[in-house]
PDB file of C-alpha atoms in Angstrom:
ATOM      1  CA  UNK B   9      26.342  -2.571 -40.111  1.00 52.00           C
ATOM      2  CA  UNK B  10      22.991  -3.703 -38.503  1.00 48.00           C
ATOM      3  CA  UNK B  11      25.105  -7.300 -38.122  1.00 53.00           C
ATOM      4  CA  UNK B  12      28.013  -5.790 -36.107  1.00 52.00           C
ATOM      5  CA  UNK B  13      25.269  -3.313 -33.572  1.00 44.00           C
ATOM      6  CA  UNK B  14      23.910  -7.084 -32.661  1.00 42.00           C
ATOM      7  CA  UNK B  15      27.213  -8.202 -32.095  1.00 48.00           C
ATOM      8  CA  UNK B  16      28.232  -5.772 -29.796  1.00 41.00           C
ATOM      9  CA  UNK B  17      25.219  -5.443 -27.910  1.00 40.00           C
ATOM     10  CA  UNK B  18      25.399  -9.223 -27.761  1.00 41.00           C
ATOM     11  CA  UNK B  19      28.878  -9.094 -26.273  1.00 43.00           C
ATOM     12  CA  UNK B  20      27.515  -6.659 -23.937  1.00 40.00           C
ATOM     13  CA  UNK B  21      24.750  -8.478 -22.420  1.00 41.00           C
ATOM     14  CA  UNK B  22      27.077 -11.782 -22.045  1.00 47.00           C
ATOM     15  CA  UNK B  23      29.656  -9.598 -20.391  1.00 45.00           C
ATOM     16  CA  UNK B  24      26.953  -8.250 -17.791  1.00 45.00           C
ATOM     17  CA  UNK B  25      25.463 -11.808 -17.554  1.00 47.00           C
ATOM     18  CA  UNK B  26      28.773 -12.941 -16.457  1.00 48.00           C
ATOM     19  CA  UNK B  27      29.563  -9.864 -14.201  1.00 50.00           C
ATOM     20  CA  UNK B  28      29.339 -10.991 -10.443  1.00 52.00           C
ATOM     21  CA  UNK B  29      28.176  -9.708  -7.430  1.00 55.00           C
ATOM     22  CA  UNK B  30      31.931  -8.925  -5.931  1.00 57.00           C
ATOM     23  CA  UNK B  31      32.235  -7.137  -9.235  1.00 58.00           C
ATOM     24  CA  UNK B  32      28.954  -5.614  -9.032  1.00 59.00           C
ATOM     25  CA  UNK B  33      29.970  -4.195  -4.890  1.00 65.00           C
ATOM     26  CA  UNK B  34      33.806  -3.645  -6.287  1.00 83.00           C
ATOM     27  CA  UNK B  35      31.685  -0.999  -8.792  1.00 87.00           C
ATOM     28  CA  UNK B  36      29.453   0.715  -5.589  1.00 84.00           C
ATOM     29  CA  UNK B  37      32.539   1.694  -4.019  1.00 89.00           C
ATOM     30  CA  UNK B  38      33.877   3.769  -6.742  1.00 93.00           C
ATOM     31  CA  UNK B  39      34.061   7.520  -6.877  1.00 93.00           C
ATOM     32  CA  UNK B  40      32.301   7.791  -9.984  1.00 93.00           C
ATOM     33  CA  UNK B  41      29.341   5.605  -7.865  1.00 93.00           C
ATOM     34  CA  UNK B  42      29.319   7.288  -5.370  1.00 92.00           C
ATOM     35  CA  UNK B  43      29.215  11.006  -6.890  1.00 94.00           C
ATOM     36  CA  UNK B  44      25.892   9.930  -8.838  1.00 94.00           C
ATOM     37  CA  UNK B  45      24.189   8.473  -5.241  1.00 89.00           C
ATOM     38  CA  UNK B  46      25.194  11.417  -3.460  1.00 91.00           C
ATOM     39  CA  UNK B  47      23.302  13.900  -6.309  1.00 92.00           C
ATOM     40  CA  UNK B  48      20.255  11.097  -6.854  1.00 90.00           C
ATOM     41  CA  UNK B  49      19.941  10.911  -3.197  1.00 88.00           C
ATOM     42  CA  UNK B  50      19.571  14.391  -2.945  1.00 91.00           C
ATOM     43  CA  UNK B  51      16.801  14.753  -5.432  1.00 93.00           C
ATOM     44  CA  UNK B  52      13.603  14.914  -3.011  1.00 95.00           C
ATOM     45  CA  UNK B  53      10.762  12.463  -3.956  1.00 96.00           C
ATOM     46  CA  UNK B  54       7.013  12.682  -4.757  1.00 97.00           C
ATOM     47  CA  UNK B  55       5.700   9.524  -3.469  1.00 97.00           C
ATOM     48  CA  UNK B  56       2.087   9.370  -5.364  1.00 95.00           C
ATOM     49  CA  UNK B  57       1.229   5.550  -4.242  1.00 95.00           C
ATOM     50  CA  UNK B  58       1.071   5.141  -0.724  1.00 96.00           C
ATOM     51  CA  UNK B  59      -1.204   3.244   2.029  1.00 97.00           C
ATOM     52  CA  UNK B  60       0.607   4.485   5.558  1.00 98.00           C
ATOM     53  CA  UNK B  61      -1.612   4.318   8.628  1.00 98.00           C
ATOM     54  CA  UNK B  62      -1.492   5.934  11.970  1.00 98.00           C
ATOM     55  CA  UNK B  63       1.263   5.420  13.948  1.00 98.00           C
ATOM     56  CA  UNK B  64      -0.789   3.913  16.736  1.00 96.00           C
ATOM     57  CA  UNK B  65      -2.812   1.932  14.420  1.00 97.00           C
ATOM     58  CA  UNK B  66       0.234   0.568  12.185  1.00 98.00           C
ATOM     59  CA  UNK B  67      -1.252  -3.168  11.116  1.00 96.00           C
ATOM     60  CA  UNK B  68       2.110  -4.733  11.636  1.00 97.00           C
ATOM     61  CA  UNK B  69       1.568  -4.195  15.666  1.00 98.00           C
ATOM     62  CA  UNK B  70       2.547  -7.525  17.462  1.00 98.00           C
ATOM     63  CA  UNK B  71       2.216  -8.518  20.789  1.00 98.00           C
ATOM     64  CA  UNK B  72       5.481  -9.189  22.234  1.00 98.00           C
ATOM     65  CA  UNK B  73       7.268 -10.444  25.717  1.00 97.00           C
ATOM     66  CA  UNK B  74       8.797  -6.798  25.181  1.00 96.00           C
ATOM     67  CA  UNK B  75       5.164  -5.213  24.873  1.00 97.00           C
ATOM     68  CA  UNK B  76       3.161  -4.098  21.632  1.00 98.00           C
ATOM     69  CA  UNK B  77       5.511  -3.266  18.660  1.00 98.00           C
ATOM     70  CA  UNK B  78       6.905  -3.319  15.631  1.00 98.00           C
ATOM     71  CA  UNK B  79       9.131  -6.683  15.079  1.00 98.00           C
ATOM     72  CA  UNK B  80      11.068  -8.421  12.267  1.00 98.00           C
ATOM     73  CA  UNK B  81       7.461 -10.212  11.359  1.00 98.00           C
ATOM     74  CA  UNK B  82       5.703  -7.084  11.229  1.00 98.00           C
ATOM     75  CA  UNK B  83       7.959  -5.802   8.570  1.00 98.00           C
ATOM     76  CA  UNK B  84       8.102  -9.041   6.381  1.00 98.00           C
ATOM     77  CA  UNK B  85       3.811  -9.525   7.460  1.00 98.00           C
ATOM     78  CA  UNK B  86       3.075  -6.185   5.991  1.00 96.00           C
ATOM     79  CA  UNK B  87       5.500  -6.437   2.694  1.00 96.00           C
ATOM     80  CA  UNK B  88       3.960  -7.727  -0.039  1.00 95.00           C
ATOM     81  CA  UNK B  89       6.300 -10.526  -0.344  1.00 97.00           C
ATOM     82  CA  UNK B  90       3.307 -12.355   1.194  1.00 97.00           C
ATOM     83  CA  UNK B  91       1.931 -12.866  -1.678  1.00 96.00           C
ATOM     84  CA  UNK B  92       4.320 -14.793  -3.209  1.00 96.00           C
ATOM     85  CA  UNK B  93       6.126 -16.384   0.553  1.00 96.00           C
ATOM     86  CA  UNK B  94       4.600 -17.842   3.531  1.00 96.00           C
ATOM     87  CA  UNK B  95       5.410 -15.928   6.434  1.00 98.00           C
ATOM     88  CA  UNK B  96       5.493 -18.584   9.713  1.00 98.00           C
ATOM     89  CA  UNK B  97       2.608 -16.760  11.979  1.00 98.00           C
ATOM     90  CA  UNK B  98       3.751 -14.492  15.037  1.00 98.00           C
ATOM     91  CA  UNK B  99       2.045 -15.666  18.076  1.00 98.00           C
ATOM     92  CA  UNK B 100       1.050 -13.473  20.619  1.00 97.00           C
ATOM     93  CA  UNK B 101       4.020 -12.933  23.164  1.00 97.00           C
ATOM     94  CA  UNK B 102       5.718 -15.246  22.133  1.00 97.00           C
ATOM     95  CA  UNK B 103       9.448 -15.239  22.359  1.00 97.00           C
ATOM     96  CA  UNK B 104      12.058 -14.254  19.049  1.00 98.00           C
ATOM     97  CA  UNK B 105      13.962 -17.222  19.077  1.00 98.00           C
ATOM     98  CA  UNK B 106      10.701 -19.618  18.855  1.00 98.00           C
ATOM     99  CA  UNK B 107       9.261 -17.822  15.737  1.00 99.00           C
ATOM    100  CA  UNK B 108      12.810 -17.774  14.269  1.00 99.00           C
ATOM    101  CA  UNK B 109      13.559 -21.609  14.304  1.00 98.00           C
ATOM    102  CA  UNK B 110      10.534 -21.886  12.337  1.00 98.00           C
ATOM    103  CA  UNK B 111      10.569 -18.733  10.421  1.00 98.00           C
ATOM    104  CA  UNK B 112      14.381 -18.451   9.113  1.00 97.00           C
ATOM    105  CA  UNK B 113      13.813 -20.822   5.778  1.00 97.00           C
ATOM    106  CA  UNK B 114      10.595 -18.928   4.776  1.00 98.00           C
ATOM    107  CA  UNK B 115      12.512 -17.097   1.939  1.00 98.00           C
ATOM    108  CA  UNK B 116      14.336 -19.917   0.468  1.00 96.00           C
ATOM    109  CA  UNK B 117      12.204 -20.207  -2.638  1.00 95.00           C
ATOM    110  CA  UNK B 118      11.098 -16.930  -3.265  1.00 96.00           C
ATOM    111  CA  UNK B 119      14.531 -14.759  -2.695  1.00 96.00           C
ATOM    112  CA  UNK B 120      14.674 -13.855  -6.975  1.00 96.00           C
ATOM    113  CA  UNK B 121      11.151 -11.916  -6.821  1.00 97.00           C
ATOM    114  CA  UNK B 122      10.740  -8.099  -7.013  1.00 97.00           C
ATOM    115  CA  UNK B 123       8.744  -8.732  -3.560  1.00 96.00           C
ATOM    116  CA  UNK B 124      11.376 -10.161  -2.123  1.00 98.00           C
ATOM    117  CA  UNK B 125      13.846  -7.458  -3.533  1.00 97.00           C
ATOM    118  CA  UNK B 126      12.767  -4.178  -2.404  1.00 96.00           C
ATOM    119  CA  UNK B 127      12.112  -5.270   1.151  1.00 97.00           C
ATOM    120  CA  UNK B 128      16.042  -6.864   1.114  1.00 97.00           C
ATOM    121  CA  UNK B 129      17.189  -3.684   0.014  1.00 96.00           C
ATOM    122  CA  UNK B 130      15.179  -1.623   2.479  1.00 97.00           C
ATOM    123  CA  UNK B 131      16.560  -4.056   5.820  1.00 98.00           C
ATOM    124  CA  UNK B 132      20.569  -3.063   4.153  1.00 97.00           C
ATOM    125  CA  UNK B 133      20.051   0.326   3.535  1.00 95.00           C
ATOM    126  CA  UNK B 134      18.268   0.868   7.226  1.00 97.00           C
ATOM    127  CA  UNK B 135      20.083  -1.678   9.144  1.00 98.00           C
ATOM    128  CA  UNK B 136      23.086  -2.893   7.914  1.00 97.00           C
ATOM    129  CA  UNK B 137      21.822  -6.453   7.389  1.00 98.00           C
ATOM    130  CA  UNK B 138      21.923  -8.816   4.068  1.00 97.00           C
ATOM    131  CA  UNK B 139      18.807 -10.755   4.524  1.00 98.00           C
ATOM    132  CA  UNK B 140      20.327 -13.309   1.559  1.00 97.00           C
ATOM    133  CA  UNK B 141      22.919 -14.301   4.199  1.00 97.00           C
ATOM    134  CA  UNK B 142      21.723 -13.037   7.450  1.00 98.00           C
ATOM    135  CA  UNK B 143      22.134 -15.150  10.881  1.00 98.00           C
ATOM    136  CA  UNK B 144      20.586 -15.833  13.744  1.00 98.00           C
ATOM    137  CA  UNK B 145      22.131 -13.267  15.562  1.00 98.00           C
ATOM    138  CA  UNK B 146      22.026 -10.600  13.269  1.00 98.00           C
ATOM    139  CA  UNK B 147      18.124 -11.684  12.848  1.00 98.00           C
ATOM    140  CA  UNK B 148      17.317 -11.585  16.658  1.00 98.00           C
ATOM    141  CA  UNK B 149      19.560  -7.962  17.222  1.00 98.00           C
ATOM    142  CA  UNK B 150      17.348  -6.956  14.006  1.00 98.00           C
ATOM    143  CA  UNK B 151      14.385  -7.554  15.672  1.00 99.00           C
ATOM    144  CA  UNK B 152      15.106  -6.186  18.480  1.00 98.00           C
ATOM    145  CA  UNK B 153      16.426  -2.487  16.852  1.00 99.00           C
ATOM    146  CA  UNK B 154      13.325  -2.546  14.951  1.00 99.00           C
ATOM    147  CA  UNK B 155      10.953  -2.921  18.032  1.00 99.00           C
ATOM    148  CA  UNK B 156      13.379   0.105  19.423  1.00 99.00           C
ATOM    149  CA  UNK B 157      12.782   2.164  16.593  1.00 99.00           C
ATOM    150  CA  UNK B 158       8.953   1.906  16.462  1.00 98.00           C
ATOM    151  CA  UNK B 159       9.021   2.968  20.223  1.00 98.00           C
ATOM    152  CA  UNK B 160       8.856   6.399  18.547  1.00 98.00           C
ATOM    153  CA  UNK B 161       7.157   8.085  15.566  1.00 97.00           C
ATOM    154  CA  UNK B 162      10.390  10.186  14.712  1.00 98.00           C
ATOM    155  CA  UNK B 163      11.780   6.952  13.148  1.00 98.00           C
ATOM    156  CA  UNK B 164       9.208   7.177  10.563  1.00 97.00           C
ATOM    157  CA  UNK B 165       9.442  10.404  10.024  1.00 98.00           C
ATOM    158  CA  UNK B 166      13.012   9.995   9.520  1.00 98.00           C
ATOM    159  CA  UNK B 167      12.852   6.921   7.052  1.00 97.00           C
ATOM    160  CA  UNK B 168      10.549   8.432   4.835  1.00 98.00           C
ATOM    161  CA  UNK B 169      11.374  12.471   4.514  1.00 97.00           C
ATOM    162  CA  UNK B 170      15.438  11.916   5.275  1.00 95.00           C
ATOM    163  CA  UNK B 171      16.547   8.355   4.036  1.00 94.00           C
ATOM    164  CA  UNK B 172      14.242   8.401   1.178  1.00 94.00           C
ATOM    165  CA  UNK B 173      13.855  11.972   0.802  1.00 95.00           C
ATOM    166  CA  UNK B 174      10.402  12.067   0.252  1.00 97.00           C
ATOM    167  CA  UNK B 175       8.841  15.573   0.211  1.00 97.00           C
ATOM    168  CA  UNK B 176       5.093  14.547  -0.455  1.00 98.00           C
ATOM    169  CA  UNK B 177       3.497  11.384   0.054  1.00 98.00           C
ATOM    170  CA  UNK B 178      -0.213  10.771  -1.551  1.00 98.00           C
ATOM    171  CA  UNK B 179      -1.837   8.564   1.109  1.00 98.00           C
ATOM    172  CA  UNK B 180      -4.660   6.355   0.209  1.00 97.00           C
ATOM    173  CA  UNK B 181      -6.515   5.408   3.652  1.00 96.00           C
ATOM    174  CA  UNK B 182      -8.378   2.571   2.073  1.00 94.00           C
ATOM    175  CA  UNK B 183      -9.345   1.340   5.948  1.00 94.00           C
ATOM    176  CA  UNK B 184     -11.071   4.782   6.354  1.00 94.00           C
ATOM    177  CA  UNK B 185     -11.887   6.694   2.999  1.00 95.00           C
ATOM    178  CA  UNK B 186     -14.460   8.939   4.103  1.00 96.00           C
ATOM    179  CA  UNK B 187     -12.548  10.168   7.429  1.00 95.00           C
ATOM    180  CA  UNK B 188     -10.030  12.368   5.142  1.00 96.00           C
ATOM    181  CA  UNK B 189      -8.085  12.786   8.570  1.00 95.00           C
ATOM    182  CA  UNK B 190      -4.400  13.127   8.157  1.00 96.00           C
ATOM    183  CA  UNK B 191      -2.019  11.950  10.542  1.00 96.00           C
ATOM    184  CA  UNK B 192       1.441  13.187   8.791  1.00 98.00           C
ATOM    185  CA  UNK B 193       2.783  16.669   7.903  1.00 97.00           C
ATOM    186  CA  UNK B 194       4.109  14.944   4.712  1.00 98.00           C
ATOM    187  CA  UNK B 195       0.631  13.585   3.757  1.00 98.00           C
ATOM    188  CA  UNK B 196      -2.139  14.856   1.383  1.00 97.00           C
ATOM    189  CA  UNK B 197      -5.025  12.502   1.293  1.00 97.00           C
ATOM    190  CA  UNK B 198      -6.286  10.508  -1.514  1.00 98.00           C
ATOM    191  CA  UNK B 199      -9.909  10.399  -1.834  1.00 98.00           C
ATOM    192  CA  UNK B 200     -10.926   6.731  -2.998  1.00 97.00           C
ATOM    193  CA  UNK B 201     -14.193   6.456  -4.006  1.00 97.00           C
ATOM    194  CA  UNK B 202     -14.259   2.536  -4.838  1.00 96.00           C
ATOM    195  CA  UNK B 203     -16.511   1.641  -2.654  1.00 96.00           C
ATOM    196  CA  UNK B 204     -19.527   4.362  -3.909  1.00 98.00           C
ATOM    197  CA  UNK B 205     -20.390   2.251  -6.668  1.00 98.00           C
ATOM    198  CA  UNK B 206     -22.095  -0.075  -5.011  1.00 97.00           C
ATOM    199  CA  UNK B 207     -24.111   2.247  -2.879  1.00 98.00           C
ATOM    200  CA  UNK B 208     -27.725   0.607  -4.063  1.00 98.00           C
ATOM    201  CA  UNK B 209     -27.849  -0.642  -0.726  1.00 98.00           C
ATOM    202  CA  UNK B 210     -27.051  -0.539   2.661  1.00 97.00           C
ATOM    203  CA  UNK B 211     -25.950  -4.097   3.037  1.00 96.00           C
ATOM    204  CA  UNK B 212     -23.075  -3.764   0.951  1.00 96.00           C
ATOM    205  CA  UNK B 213     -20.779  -2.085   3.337  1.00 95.00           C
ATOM    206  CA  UNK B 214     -20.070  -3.658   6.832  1.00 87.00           C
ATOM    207  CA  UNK B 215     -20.582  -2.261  10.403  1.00 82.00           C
ATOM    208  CA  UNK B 216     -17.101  -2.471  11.699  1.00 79.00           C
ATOM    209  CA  UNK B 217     -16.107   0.157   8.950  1.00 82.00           C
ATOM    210  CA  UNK B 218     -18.641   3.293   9.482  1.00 84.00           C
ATOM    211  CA  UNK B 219     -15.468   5.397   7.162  1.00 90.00           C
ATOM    212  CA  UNK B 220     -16.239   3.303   3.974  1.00 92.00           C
ATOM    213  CA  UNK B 221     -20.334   3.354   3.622  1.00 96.00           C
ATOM    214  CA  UNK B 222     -22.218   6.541   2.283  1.00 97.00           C
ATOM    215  CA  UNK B 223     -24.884   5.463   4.455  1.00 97.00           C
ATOM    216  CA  UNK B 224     -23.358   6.025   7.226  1.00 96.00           C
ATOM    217  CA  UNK B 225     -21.667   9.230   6.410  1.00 97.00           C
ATOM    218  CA  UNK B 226     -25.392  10.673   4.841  1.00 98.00           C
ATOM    219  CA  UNK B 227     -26.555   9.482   8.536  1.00 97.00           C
ATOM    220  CA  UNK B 228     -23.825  11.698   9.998  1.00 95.00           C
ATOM    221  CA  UNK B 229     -24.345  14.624   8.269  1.00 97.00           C
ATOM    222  CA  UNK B 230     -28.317  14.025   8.769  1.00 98.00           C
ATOM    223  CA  UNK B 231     -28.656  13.792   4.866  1.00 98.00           C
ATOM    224  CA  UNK B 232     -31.428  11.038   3.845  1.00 98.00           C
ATOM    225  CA  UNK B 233     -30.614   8.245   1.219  1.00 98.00           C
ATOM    226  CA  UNK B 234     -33.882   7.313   0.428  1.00 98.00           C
ATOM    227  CA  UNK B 235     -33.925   7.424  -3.340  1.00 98.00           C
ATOM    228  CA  UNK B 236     -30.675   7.426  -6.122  1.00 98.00           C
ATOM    229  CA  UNK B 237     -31.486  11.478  -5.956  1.00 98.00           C
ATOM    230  CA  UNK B 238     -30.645  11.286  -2.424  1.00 98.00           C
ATOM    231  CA  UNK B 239     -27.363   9.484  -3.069  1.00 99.00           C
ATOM    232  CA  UNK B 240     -26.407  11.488  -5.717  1.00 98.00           C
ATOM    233  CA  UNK B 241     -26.882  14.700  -3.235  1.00 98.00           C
ATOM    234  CA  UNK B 242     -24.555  12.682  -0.624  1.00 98.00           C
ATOM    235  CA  UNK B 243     -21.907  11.873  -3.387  1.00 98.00           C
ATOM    236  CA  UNK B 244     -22.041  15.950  -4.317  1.00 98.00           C
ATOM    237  CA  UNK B 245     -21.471  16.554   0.057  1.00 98.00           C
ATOM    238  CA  UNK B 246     -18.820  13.835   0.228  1.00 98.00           C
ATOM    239  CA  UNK B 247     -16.847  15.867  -2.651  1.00 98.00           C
ATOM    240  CA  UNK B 248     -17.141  18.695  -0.843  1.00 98.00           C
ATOM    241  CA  UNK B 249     -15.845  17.774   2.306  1.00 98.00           C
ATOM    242  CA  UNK B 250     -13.124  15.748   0.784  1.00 98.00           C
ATOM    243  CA  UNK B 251     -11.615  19.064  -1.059  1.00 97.00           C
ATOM    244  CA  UNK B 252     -12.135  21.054   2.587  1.00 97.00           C
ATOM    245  CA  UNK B 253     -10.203  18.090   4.197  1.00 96.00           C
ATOM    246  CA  UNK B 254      -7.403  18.571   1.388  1.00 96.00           C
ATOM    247  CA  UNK B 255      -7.954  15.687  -0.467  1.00 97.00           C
ATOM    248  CA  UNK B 256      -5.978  16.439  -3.472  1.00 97.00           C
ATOM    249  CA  UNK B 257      -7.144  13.507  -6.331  1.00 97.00           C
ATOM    250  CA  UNK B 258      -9.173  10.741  -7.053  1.00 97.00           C
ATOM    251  CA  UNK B 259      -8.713   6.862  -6.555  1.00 97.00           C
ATOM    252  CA  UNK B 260     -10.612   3.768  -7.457  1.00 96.00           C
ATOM    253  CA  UNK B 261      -9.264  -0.165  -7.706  1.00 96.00           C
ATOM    254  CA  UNK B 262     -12.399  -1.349  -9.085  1.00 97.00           C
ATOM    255  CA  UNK B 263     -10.200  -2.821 -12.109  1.00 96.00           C
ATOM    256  CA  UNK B 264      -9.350  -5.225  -9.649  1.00 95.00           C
ATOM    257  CA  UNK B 265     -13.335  -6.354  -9.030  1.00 95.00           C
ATOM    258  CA  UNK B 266     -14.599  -5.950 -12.485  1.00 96.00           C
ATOM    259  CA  UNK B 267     -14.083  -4.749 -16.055  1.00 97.00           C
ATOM    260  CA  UNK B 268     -13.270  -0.919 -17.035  1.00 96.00           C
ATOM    261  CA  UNK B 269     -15.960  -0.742 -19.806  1.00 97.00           C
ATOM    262  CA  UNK B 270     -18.330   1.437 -18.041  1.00 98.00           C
ATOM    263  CA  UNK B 271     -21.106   2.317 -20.141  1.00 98.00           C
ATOM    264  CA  UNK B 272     -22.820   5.767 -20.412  1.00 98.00           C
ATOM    265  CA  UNK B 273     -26.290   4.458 -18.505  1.00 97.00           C
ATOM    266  CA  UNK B 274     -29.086   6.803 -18.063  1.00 98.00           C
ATOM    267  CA  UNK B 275     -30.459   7.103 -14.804  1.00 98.00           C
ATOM    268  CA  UNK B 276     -33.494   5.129 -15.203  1.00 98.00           C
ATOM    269  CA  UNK B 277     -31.452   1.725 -16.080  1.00 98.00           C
ATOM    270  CA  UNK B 278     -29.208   2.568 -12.402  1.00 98.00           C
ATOM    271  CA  UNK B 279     -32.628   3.106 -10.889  1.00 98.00           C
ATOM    272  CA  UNK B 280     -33.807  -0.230 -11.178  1.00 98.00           C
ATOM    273  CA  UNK B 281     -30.875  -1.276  -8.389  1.00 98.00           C
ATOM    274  CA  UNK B 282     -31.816   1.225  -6.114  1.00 98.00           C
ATOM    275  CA  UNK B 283     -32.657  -0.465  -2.304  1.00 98.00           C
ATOM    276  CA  UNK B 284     -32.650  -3.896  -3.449  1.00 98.00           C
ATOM    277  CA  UNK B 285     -30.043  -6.389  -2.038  1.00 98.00           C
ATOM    278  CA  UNK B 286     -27.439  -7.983  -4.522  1.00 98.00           C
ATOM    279  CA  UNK B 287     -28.826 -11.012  -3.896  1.00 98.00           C
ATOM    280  CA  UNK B 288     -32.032 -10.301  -5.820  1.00 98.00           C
ATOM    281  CA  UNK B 289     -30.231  -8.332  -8.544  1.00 98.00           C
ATOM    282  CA  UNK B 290     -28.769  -9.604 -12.248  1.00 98.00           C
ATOM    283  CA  UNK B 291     -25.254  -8.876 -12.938  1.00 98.00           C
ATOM    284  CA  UNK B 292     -26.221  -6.799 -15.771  1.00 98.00           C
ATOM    285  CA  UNK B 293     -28.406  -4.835 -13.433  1.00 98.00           C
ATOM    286  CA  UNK B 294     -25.386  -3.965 -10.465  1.00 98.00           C
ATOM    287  CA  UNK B 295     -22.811  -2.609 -13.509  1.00 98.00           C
ATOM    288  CA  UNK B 296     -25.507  -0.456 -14.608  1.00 98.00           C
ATOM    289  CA  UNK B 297     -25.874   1.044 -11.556  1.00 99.00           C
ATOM    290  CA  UNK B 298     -22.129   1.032 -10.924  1.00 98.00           C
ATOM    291  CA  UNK B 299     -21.385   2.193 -14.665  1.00 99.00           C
ATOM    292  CA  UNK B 300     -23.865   4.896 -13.839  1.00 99.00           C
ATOM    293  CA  UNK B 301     -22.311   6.395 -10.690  1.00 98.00           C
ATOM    294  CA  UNK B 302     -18.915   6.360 -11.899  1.00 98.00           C
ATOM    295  CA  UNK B 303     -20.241   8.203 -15.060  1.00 98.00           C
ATOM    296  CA  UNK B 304     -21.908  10.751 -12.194  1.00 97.00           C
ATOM    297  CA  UNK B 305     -18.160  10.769 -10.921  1.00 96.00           C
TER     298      UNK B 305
END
């Protein structure tokens, strides 16, 4: 019995190995297809992973010969098929067709990744255009509809709460995590506390980025940071505002900087960090502190 279920599901998977893409399309454009988008469509989405910026501060901005925009490199820049692709740079004002000569082999070698994929999708679902088999003038007319639609912050609003049907979107402003501003009615904020851990001095956070220090948010709210007391006072004040602002949860990426085993440290072992530079400090002595504070989390 167990002998003929492999056989089957064997025949199966050759049969869908073998099935191809006309067969695949000759499939979307039955009624039976098209029944189950229509009610999957119309389930509305909670989006609980998101990193969308200002409208006016969107980092795929180019300068163009048409102005600043949004362009056909600002959508592939910002995807993150860049980390598996090289996108040809966009120079400032320069014209379409000169990044395009350069730019339209880019995806030759990287067209079977997920990356890839979901942006592909997006560009036929939006616009009407198969990137796997696009030309040069449906690229330059996509460029120039996208720069058109950016001209306007009702496109995004449209994309996101009509054509994906998203109801709630859980933003993560990881360029400004201690602003908890919100810039879209379909936004709660995410309050990501990755960078608090290494609050045992000043000189771990950079000036061009007062919305990501404690420092400079204690200085704000004329709270001192003198001592890991003080900090801990500013962590309990930061919390506070962050659940007046609306943040709704917590965030941290620090499994991408170090390992998860935080240890239960008392305070006396974080102390030991406390105002001295990394530079002077063991390893052993910056993951107690960190372990610490994200125990005091």
């Amino acid at each position: 019995m167990r002998q003929r279920f492999l056989a089957v599901v064997v025949i199966v998977l050759s049969w869908l190995a073998m099935a191809s893409p006309a067969s695949a399309q000759a499939t979307r454009q039955t009624e039976a297809y098209k029944r189950i988008k229509v009610k999957l469509d119309a389930v509305p989405a909670i989006d609980t992973h998101d990193h969308l910026w200002p409208f006016d501060r969107l980092p795929g901005l180019r300068e163009t010969t048409r102005g600043k925009g949004m362009n056909l490199s600002s959508i592939w820049g910002n995807s993150y098929w860049t980390q598996v692709g090289r996108l040809t740079p966009w120079q400032p004002k320069m014209e379409f067709e000169d990044w395009w000569k350069d730019a339209k082999d880019d995806w030759d070698n990287s067209r079977a990744t997920s990356f890839y994929r979901y942006t592909q999708i997006a560009l036929k679902d939006l616009y009407g255009v198969d990137w796997d088999r696009v030309t040069d003038e449906q690229a330059r007319e996509l460029d120039r509809k996208i720069f058109d639609n950016y001209r306007d912050q009702k496109w995004l609003h449209h994309v996101v709460t009509e054509r994906a049907n998203i109801e709630l979107m859980f933003n993560d402003p990881y360029w400004a995590r201690f602003a908890f501003e919100k810039s879209y009615p379909f936004e709660v904020i995410v309050f990501n506390i990755t960078s608090l851990v290494r609050a045992f001095h000043a000189s771990e956070y950079g000036s061009e980025n007062p919305f990501d220090s404690p420092y400079e948010f204690a200085t704000k709210h004329g709270l001192p940071m003198n001592s890991l007391d003080d900090f801990l006072k500013v962590l309990d004040r930061l919390f506070l505002e962050a659940k007046d602002k609306g943040a709704v949860c917590l965030k941290s990426t620090l499994a991408y900087q170090r390992t998860l085993k935080f240890d239960n440290v008392p305070k006396e072992r974080a102390e030991v960090a406390w105002g001295k530079r990394r530079s002077v400090l063991t390893p052993e002595q910056v993951k107690d502190f960190e372990d610490f504070v994200f125990w005091s989390i």
